[in-house]
Short mmCIF file of C-alpha atoms in Angstrom, two decimals:
data_model
loop_
_atom_site.label_atom_id
_atom_site.label_comp_id
_atom_site.label_asym_id
_atom_site.label_seq_id
_atom_site.Cartn_x
_atom_site.Cartn_y
_atom_site.Cartn_z
CA UNK A 17 20.37 -18.70 -15.20
CA UNK A 18 20.70 -15.53 -17.18
CA UNK A 19 17.49 -14.47 -19.26
CA UNK A 20 18.22 -13.44 -22.82
CA UNK A 21 16.88 -10.38 -24.17
CA UNK A 22 14.48 -12.00 -25.86
CA UNK A 23 12.35 -13.51 -22.23
CA UNK A 24 13.04 -9.92 -21.51
CA UNK A 25 11.31 -8.18 -24.21
CA UNK A 26 9.18 -10.68 -23.41
CA UNK A 27 7.89 -10.14 -19.95
CA UNK A 28 8.61 -5.75 -20.71
CA UNK A 29 5.89 -6.61 -23.58
CA UNK A 30 2.90 -8.19 -21.26
CA UNK A 31 4.00 -6.31 -18.11
CA UNK A 32 2.58 -2.95 -20.07
CA UNK A 33 0.30 -4.51 -21.90
CA UNK A 34 -1.59 -5.92 -18.93
CA UNK A 35 -1.40 -2.20 -17.45
CA UNK A 36 -3.07 -0.84 -21.12
CA UNK A 37 -5.84 -2.94 -20.46
CA UNK A 38 -6.71 -2.01 -16.75
CA UNK A 39 -6.46 1.43 -17.94
CA UNK A 40 -8.96 0.73 -21.44
CA UNK A 41 -11.11 -1.00 -19.67
CA UNK A 42 -11.30 -0.98 -16.20
CA UNK A 43 -10.32 3.02 -15.22
CA UNK A 44 -11.05 4.90 -18.22
CA UNK A 45 -15.06 5.45 -17.46
CA UNK A 46 -14.45 6.29 -13.55
CA UNK A 47 -17.37 3.88 -11.69
CA UNK A 48 -16.44 2.27 -8.17
CA UNK A 49 -15.32 -1.40 -8.39
CA UNK A 50 -18.39 -4.32 -7.31
CA UNK A 51 -16.58 -6.48 -4.53
CA UNK A 52 -17.15 -9.10 -7.50
CA UNK A 53 -15.52 -6.73 -9.84
CA UNK A 54 -12.23 -6.32 -7.01
CA UNK A 55 -12.05 -10.43 -6.43
CA UNK A 56 -12.24 -11.19 -9.89
CA UNK A 57 -9.64 -9.46 -11.81
CA UNK A 58 -7.57 -9.71 -7.85
CA UNK A 59 -7.18 -13.35 -8.66
CA UNK A 60 -6.87 -13.15 -12.04
CA UNK A 61 -3.71 -11.05 -11.20
CA UNK A 62 -2.23 -13.19 -8.17
CA UNK A 63 -3.32 -16.28 -10.62
CA UNK A 64 -0.78 -14.80 -13.94
CA UNK A 65 1.73 -14.11 -11.30
CA UNK A 66 1.34 -18.20 -9.97
CA UNK A 67 1.46 -19.48 -13.34
CA UNK A 68 4.51 -17.14 -14.46
CA UNK A 69 6.31 -18.92 -11.28
CA UNK A 70 5.84 -21.86 -11.84
CA UNK A 71 7.63 -21.35 -15.65
CA UNK A 72 10.73 -19.47 -13.54
CA UNK A 73 10.47 -23.37 -12.24
CA UNK A 74 10.52 -25.10 -15.03
CA UNK A 75 12.57 -23.13 -17.57
CA UNK A 76 14.50 -22.22 -14.34
CA UNK A 77 15.24 -24.30 -11.74
CA UNK A 78 13.76 -24.36 -8.10
CA UNK A 79 16.60 -22.24 -6.41
CA UNK A 80 15.06 -19.41 -8.93
CA UNK A 81 12.04 -20.97 -8.98
CA UNK A 82 11.89 -19.98 -4.76
CA UNK A 83 13.58 -16.90 -5.26
CA UNK A 84 10.55 -15.74 -7.14
CA UNK A 85 7.88 -16.20 -4.93
CA UNK A 86 10.28 -15.80 -1.79
CA UNK A 87 10.19 -12.33 -3.49
CA UNK A 88 7.33 -12.32 -4.53
CA UNK A 89 5.54 -12.56 -1.28
CA UNK A 90 7.55 -9.99 0.53
CA UNK A 91 6.91 -7.60 -1.56
CA UNK A 92 3.13 -8.06 -2.31
CA UNK A 93 2.44 -8.39 1.69
CA UNK A 94 4.93 -4.70 1.57
CA UNK A 95 2.45 -3.49 -1.54
CA UNK A 96 -0.40 -3.98 0.88
CA UNK A 97 1.01 -2.36 4.38
CA UNK A 98 1.34 0.51 1.54
CA UNK A 99 -1.84 0.84 1.01
CA UNK A 100 -3.15 1.92 4.36
CA UNK A 101 -0.60 5.29 2.90
CA UNK A 102 -3.34 5.57 -0.10
CA UNK A 103 -6.27 5.33 1.70
CA UNK A 104 -4.99 8.00 4.89
CA UNK A 105 -3.65 9.98 1.49
CA UNK A 106 -7.48 9.84 -0.59
CA UNK A 107 -8.89 10.17 2.96
CA UNK A 108 -7.12 13.31 3.38
CA UNK A 109 -7.69 14.69 -0.25
CA UNK A 110 -11.40 13.75 0.01
CA UNK A 111 -10.52 11.56 -3.66
CA UNK A 112 -14.28 10.88 -4.80
CA UNK A 113 -14.52 6.81 -5.28
CA UNK A 114 -15.48 6.75 -8.65
CA UNK A 115 -12.28 8.37 -9.49
CA UNK A 116 -9.44 6.67 -6.95
CA UNK A 117 -9.28 3.92 -9.49
CA UNK A 118 -7.43 6.42 -11.88
CA UNK A 119 -5.03 7.90 -8.82
CA UNK A 120 -4.42 3.77 -8.09
CA UNK A 121 -3.52 3.22 -11.63
CA UNK A 122 -1.78 6.52 -10.90
CA UNK A 123 0.32 5.28 -7.73
CA UNK A 124 1.49 1.44 -9.47
CA UNK A 125 2.90 3.50 -12.61
CA UNK A 126 4.73 5.15 -11.12
CA UNK A 127 6.02 3.04 -8.74
CA UNK A 128 6.77 0.49 -11.10
CA UNK A 129 9.20 3.07 -13.23
CA UNK A 130 10.67 4.22 -10.00
CA UNK A 131 11.22 0.56 -8.67
CA UNK A 132 12.69 -0.42 -11.94
CA UNK A 133 15.49 2.43 -11.77
CA UNK A 134 16.67 1.44 -8.29
CA UNK A 135 16.74 -1.59 -9.14
CA UNK A 136 19.14 -1.73 -11.94
CA UNK A 137 21.06 1.04 -10.01
CA UNK A 138 21.12 -1.28 -7.17
CA UNK A 139 22.63 -4.44 -9.31
CA UNK A 140 25.37 -2.26 -10.78
CA UNK A 141 26.17 -1.63 -7.13
CA UNK A 142 25.73 -4.74 -5.76
CA UNK A 143 28.18 -5.74 -8.80
CA UNK A 144 30.54 -3.46 -8.26
CA UNK A 145 30.81 -3.23 -4.39
CA UNK A 146 30.17 -6.25 -2.23
CA UNK A 147 30.05 -4.19 1.26
CA UNK A 148 26.33 -2.18 -0.32
CA UNK A 149 25.06 -5.26 1.00
CA UNK A 150 25.92 -4.14 4.63
CA UNK A 151 24.52 -1.08 3.92
CA UNK A 152 20.95 -2.82 2.60
CA UNK A 153 21.27 -5.13 5.78
CA UNK A 154 21.28 -1.55 7.66
CA UNK A 155 18.13 -0.05 5.93
CA UNK A 156 16.15 -2.89 6.11
CA UNK A 157 17.33 -3.16 10.28
CA UNK A 158 16.30 0.61 10.57
CA UNK A 159 12.98 0.19 8.81
CA UNK A 160 12.12 -2.74 11.28
CA UNK A 161 12.86 -0.76 14.02
CA UNK A 162 10.40 2.07 12.46
CA UNK A 163 7.13 0.23 11.70
CA UNK A 164 7.29 -1.34 15.21
CA UNK A 165 6.86 2.19 16.35
CA UNK A 166 4.37 3.87 13.20
CA UNK A 167 1.33 4.37 15.31
CA UNK A 168 1.28 8.34 14.29
CA UNK A 169 0.67 8.41 10.44
CA UNK A 170 -0.72 11.49 9.94
CA UNK A 171 -4.24 12.35 8.44
CA UNK A 172 -3.11 15.02 6.41
CA UNK A 173 -1.37 14.83 3.28
CA UNK A 174 0.11 17.76 2.95
CA UNK A 175 3.92 16.64 2.54
CA UNK A 176 6.69 19.38 1.32
CA UNK A 177 6.26 18.82 -2.69
CA UNK A 178 2.40 19.26 -1.68
CA UNK A 179 3.28 22.77 -0.15
CA UNK A 180 5.48 23.73 -2.77
CA UNK A 181 3.14 23.52 -5.45
CA UNK A 182 -0.04 25.36 -3.81
CA UNK A 183 2.44 27.95 -3.44
CA UNK A 184 4.41 28.08 -6.59
CA UNK A 185 0.59 27.18 -8.72
CA UNK A 186 -2.93 28.27 -9.16
CA UNK A 187 -5.01 25.14 -7.14
CA UNK A 188 -8.55 24.58 -6.42
CA UNK A 189 -10.13 22.63 -3.84
CA UNK A 190 -13.23 21.47 -6.13
CA UNK A 191 -12.59 18.36 -7.95
CA UNK A 192 -13.72 18.92 -11.97
CA UNK A 193 -14.60 15.00 -12.98
CA UNK A 194 -11.01 13.39 -12.84
CA UNK A 195 -9.56 15.74 -14.61
CA UNK A 196 -5.57 16.97 -13.21
CA UNK A 197 -6.57 21.25 -14.65
CA UNK A 198 -9.26 23.32 -14.83
CA UNK A 199 -10.65 26.81 -15.66
CA UNK A 200 -11.27 29.02 -12.57
CA UNK A 201 -12.36 32.40 -13.93
CA UNK A 202 -10.91 32.09 -16.54
CA UNK A 203 -7.56 31.11 -15.40
CA UNK A 204 -6.25 27.76 -15.51
CA UNK A 205 -5.35 25.45 -12.09
CA UNK A 206 -4.36 23.06 -10.72
CA UNK A 207 -6.76 19.96 -9.03
CA UNK A 208 -6.75 17.98 -6.30
CA UNK A 209 -6.64 15.18 -8.63
CA UNK A 210 -3.66 16.22 -10.10
CA UNK A 211 -1.60 17.28 -6.00
CA UNK A 212 -3.02 13.42 -5.10
CA UNK A 213 -1.86 11.79 -7.94
CA UNK A 214 2.27 13.95 -6.73
CA UNK A 215 1.42 13.07 -3.22
CA UNK A 216 0.73 9.53 -3.96
CA UNK A 217 4.19 8.95 -6.09
CA UNK A 218 6.45 10.90 -3.69
CA UNK A 219 5.49 8.30 -1.20
CA UNK A 220 5.69 5.75 -3.96
CA UNK A 221 9.58 6.77 -3.81
CA UNK A 222 10.02 6.35 -0.14
CA UNK A 223 8.53 3.44 -0.40
CA UNK A 224 10.71 1.79 -3.03
CA UNK A 225 13.77 2.85 -0.96
CA UNK A 226 12.53 0.44 1.49
CA UNK A 227 11.65 -2.59 -0.88
CA UNK A 228 13.88 -2.91 -2.88
CA UNK A 229 16.77 -3.88 -0.83
CA UNK A 230 14.53 -6.68 0.83
CA UNK A 231 13.82 -8.38 -2.35
CA UNK A 232 17.62 -8.02 -3.10
CA UNK A 233 18.07 -9.64 0.18
CA UNK A 234 16.01 -12.55 -0.91
CA UNK A 235 18.00 -12.67 -5.05
CA UNK A 236 20.76 -10.82 -6.67
CA UNK A 237 18.69 -11.94 -10.12
CA UNK A 238 18.01 -8.44 -11.76
CA UNK A 239 15.01 -10.44 -13.98
CA UNK A 240 13.46 -12.50 -10.40
CA UNK A 241 14.01 -8.75 -8.49
CA UNK A 242 11.87 -6.80 -11.68
CA UNK A 243 9.64 -9.56 -12.07
CA UNK A 244 8.73 -9.97 -8.58
CA UNK A 245 8.30 -6.14 -7.99
CA UNK A 246 6.07 -5.35 -11.33
CA UNK A 247 3.81 -8.97 -10.21
CA UNK A 248 3.71 -7.78 -6.91
CA UNK A 249 2.11 -3.95 -7.88
CA UNK A 250 0.33 -6.00 -10.61
CA UNK A 251 -3.46 -5.80 -8.95
CA UNK A 252 -2.62 -3.65 -6.32
CA UNK A 253 -5.46 -1.16 -7.21
CA UNK A 254 -7.71 -4.12 -7.18
CA UNK A 255 -7.36 -5.87 -3.92
CA UNK A 256 -7.52 -1.73 -2.68
CA UNK A 257 -11.04 -2.21 -3.54
CA UNK A 258 -11.47 -6.15 -2.28
CA UNK A 259 -9.52 -5.45 1.29
CA UNK A 260 -11.41 -1.72 1.61
CA UNK A 261 -13.24 -2.50 5.85
CA UNK A 262 -10.66 -5.45 6.11
CA UNK A 263 -7.17 -2.51 5.94
CA UNK A 264 -7.74 -2.11 9.78
CA UNK A 265 -8.50 -4.40 10.55
CA UNK A 266 -4.34 -6.06 10.22
CA UNK A 267 -3.64 -4.38 13.12
CA UNK A 268 -0.56 -6.64 13.21
CA UNK A 269 0.32 -6.96 9.73
CA UNK A 270 3.42 -3.85 11.23
CA UNK A 271 4.93 -6.47 13.24
CA UNK A 272 4.74 -9.13 11.15
CA UNK A 273 6.25 -7.14 8.24
CA UNK A 274 8.72 -5.64 11.02
CA UNK A 275 9.94 -9.13 11.25
CA UNK A 276 9.75 -10.40 8.24
CA UNK A 277 12.44 -7.03 6.60
CA UNK A 278 14.34 -7.78 10.29
CA UNK A 279 15.21 -11.25 9.21
CA UNK A 280 15.83 -10.47 6.01
CA UNK A 281 18.08 -7.32 6.61
CA UNK A 282 20.08 -9.99 9.32
CA UNK A 283 20.29 -12.56 5.34
CA UNK A 284 21.86 -9.26 4.24
CA UNK A 285 24.37 -8.94 6.38
CA UNK A 286 25.51 -12.24 6.93
CA UNK A 287 26.10 -12.31 3.51
CA UNK A 288 27.85 -9.93 3.25
CA UNK A 289 30.51 -10.76 6.17
CA UNK A 290 30.82 -13.52 3.88
CA UNK A 291 31.76 -12.02 0.76
CA UNK A 292 33.66 -9.07 2.87
CA UNK A 293 36.13 -7.07 1.07
CA UNK A 294 36.54 -4.45 3.81
CA UNK A 295 39.41 -4.09 5.87
CA UNK A 296 39.34 -3.32 8.53
CA UNK A 297 37.16 -6.67 8.79
CA UNK A 298 38.92 -9.18 9.24
CA UNK A 299 41.87 -7.74 7.81
CA UNK A 300 39.77 -8.21 4.49
CA UNK A 301 38.93 -11.12 4.31
CA UNK A 302 35.07 -13.61 4.07
CA UNK A 303 34.47 -13.88 7.58
CA UNK A 304 32.93 -17.78 8.08
CA UNK A 305 29.18 -17.36 8.98
CA UNK A 306 25.89 -19.62 8.61
CA UNK A 307 24.26 -18.05 4.99
CA UNK A 308 20.43 -18.40 5.25
CA UNK A 309 19.20 -20.39 2.22
CA UNK A 310 15.51 -19.20 0.03
CA UNK A 311 14.09 -21.89 0.78
CA UNK A 312 14.44 -20.87 4.81
CA UNK A 313 13.53 -17.66 3.92
CA UNK A 314 10.21 -18.57 1.87
CA UNK A 315 9.00 -20.39 4.96
CA UNK A 316 9.73 -17.60 7.47
CA UNK A 317 8.23 -14.57 4.89
CA UNK A 318 4.95 -17.64 4.29
CA UNK A 319 4.96 -18.22 8.46
CA UNK A 320 4.99 -14.58 9.54
CA UNK A 321 2.57 -13.91 7.28
CA UNK A 322 0.00 -15.82 7.94
CA UNK A 323 0.47 -16.30 11.67
CA UNK A 324 0.10 -12.51 11.81
CA UNK A 325 -2.84 -11.76 9.32
CA UNK A 326 -4.97 -14.74 11.61
CA UNK A 327 -3.70 -13.11 14.74
CA UNK A 328 -5.28 -9.64 12.99
CA UNK A 329 -8.79 -11.42 11.98
CA UNK A 330 -9.41 -13.61 14.93
CA UNK A 331 -7.92 -11.02 17.82
CA UNK A 332 -10.83 -8.65 19.64
CA UNK A 333 -8.62 -5.94 18.94
CA UNK A 334 -8.47 -6.45 15.56
CA UNK A 335 -12.82 -6.85 15.75
CA UNK A 336 -12.79 -3.87 17.57
CA UNK A 337 -10.46 -2.06 15.20
CA UNK A 338 -12.40 -2.32 12.65
CA UNK A 339 -16.47 -1.99 13.27
CA UNK A 340 -15.09 1.54 15.58
CA UNK A 341 -13.30 2.34 11.71
CA UNK A 342 -16.51 1.81 10.14
CA UNK A 343 -18.80 4.08 12.89
CA UNK A 344 -16.22 6.90 12.50
CA UNK A 345 -17.34 6.59 8.89
CA UNK A 346 -20.63 6.34 8.54
CA UNK A 347 -20.38 9.40 10.89
CA UNK A 348 -18.18 11.52 8.23
CA UNK A 349 -20.07 10.26 5.74
CA UNK A 350 -23.36 12.34 7.33
CA UNK A 351 -21.58 14.94 8.44
CA UNK A 352 -20.15 15.35 4.79
CA UNK A 353 -22.32 17.21 2.22
CA UNK A 354 -19.73 16.79 -0.06
CA UNK A 355 -20.80 13.44 0.32
CA UNK A 356 -23.82 13.53 -0.33
CA UNK A 357 -26.51 16.11 0.50
CA UNK A 358 -29.49 13.70 -0.30
CA UNK A 359 -31.73 13.08 3.24
CA UNK A 360 -33.14 9.75 2.12
CA UNK A 361 -29.10 8.45 1.28
CA UNK A 362 -28.09 10.07 4.67
CA UNK A 363 -30.77 8.54 6.85
CA UNK A 364 -29.95 5.63 6.26
CA UNK A 365 -25.92 5.74 6.61
CA UNK A 366 -27.33 6.98 10.09
CA UNK A 367 -29.08 3.94 10.56
CA UNK A 368 -25.94 2.26 10.08
CA UNK A 369 -23.91 4.32 12.41
CA UNK A 370 -26.49 3.77 14.57
CA UNK A 371 -26.11 0.13 14.04
CA UNK A 372 -22.85 0.04 14.51
CA UNK A 373 -22.32 2.17 17.61
CA UNK A 374 -25.16 -0.87 19.23
CA UNK A 375 -22.79 -2.99 18.03
CA UNK A 376 -19.02 -1.81 19.84
CA UNK A 377 -20.87 -1.18 22.77
CA UNK A 378 -21.05 -4.72 23.40
CA UNK A 379 -17.26 -4.83 22.87
CA UNK A 380 -15.32 -4.87 26.37
CA UNK A 381 -14.25 -0.80 26.88
CA UNK A 382 -10.46 -1.88 27.05
CA UNK A 383 -10.50 -3.18 23.05
CA UNK A 384 -12.89 0.03 22.07
CA UNK A 385 -9.93 2.48 23.88
CA UNK A 386 -7.04 1.39 22.44
CA UNK A 387 -8.09 1.87 19.10
CA UNK A 388 -6.45 4.80 17.20
CA UNK A 389 -7.52 8.70 17.73
CA UNK A 390 -10.43 6.97 20.14
CA UNK A 391 -11.29 10.66 21.24
CA UNK A 392 -11.71 12.44 18.21
CA UNK A 393 -13.53 9.59 17.22
CA UNK A 394 -16.01 9.85 20.30
CA UNK A 395 -16.33 13.51 18.92
CA UNK A 396 -17.46 13.00 15.11
CA UNK A 397 -19.69 10.73 16.11
CA UNK A 398 -21.66 13.63 18.69
CA UNK A 399 -21.26 15.69 15.78
CA UNK A 400 -23.18 12.97 13.61
CA UNK A 401 -25.69 12.97 16.16
CA UNK A 402 -25.57 16.55 17.22
CA UNK A 403 -26.75 17.55 13.47
CA UNK A 404 -29.24 14.47 12.77
CA UNK A 405 -30.93 16.39 16.01
CA UNK A 406 -30.74 19.40 14.46
CA UNK A 407 -32.80 18.46 11.32
CA UNK A 408 -35.63 16.59 13.43
CA UNK A 409 -36.21 20.35 15.31
CA UNK A 410 -36.49 21.32 11.89
#
C-alpha cells in the first residue's frame, strides 16, 4: 500500500512536534526526572506508538499493521540495548546527572537523522538491486555473533573522533552547566558536554548500521520502516531514567537480541534466494525456499524478548549483577568529591554502601564472581572503606 505525501507530511510534523515539546517542556531547564515523571512519559510515548499501530491496522490492513509492530518491537529492543552503551559513555565523561537528559535528546535527534538517511539509501538499493538482501542478511548474522561475545565493553569513550577533537581544538575537562563552549583564561574551549555529544553521535551511526537492515528484514515499506524506527526512539530518554538500575539486571538481553537478529538475518537470506537474480546462484533463477511470514516473525520476536527479560529478572546471576552494580555506584559516589563534598551526604551514601555490601554477602559466591570487573569493583569498595576510616581518624 502506498502512502500519500499528505500522510508523510502529517507524520513528520507530529514527530518534530514531539521532539520540540520534549526540548522546551522537559530539557530546557536542567533537572533529574523523578521515577514517576519517567514512568508517566514513557507510558505516554509507548501509548502513542500503539495508537499509531492501531491506525495503521485500520487503514493499512492486517499485514501492514503486523509489519509495523514487528519493526517497532525489534527497534525498541535494540534501542534499550543501546542504552547500555550510552550509560558507559556518560559515566566515562562523568556527565552531571541533571544534564544527561540533554545529551540523550541530542542522541535521539541525531539517531533519527542518521537512520532516516540510511532508510532511504537502503530502500533505493533494494529497489535497484535485489541482491542487497544477501548483504543485509550477512550483516545481521555477523552482528548476532558479535552480540554473543560482547563482554568487553570499554569504560572509556575516547574513540577516534574524541581523540582527534582533543588534538585539534582547545578542550577542558570541567563542565560549565550544559554549555558546549566556555572561556578559560580568555580563550574559547570545548567543554566535555560537546565531546560527549560527539561520542553519542558516533555510536548512533554504528547502531544505525545494525538496526536498519534488521527492520528491512521485516518489511520493505519505507513508511513503516521510518515510523517504526521513529516511534521506537521516542521516549528513549525517559526510558533511560526509568530503567536506570535495571539495565545491569538484563544480563541475557544481548543473547535474546542475538537470536532475533540471527532469525531476521536468515529470513532476509531466504527472501534473497526467493528473489534471486544472481547468475552464479541457481543460474540466476529464483530458488524455491520457505518464506517466513510477518506473523511468525512477530511471534518469534515477542517470544524471545519475553523469555530473555524474564530469565534476566528472575535469575540469581541477574540479581547479583544488580546488587554489585549498586555497590560499585555507592563506592564511586563516596570517593568522588565532584559528585558530592557534603559530608552528611557522603555519610548517607556510605551507609547505603554498607547495606548493599551486607546484601551481596548473602548471595552465593559463584554468582558474585561472575560479575564483570569484579576484582576492580572490590578495589573500589576497599578504597571507599579506606577513605571513610581516614575521615573517622581525623
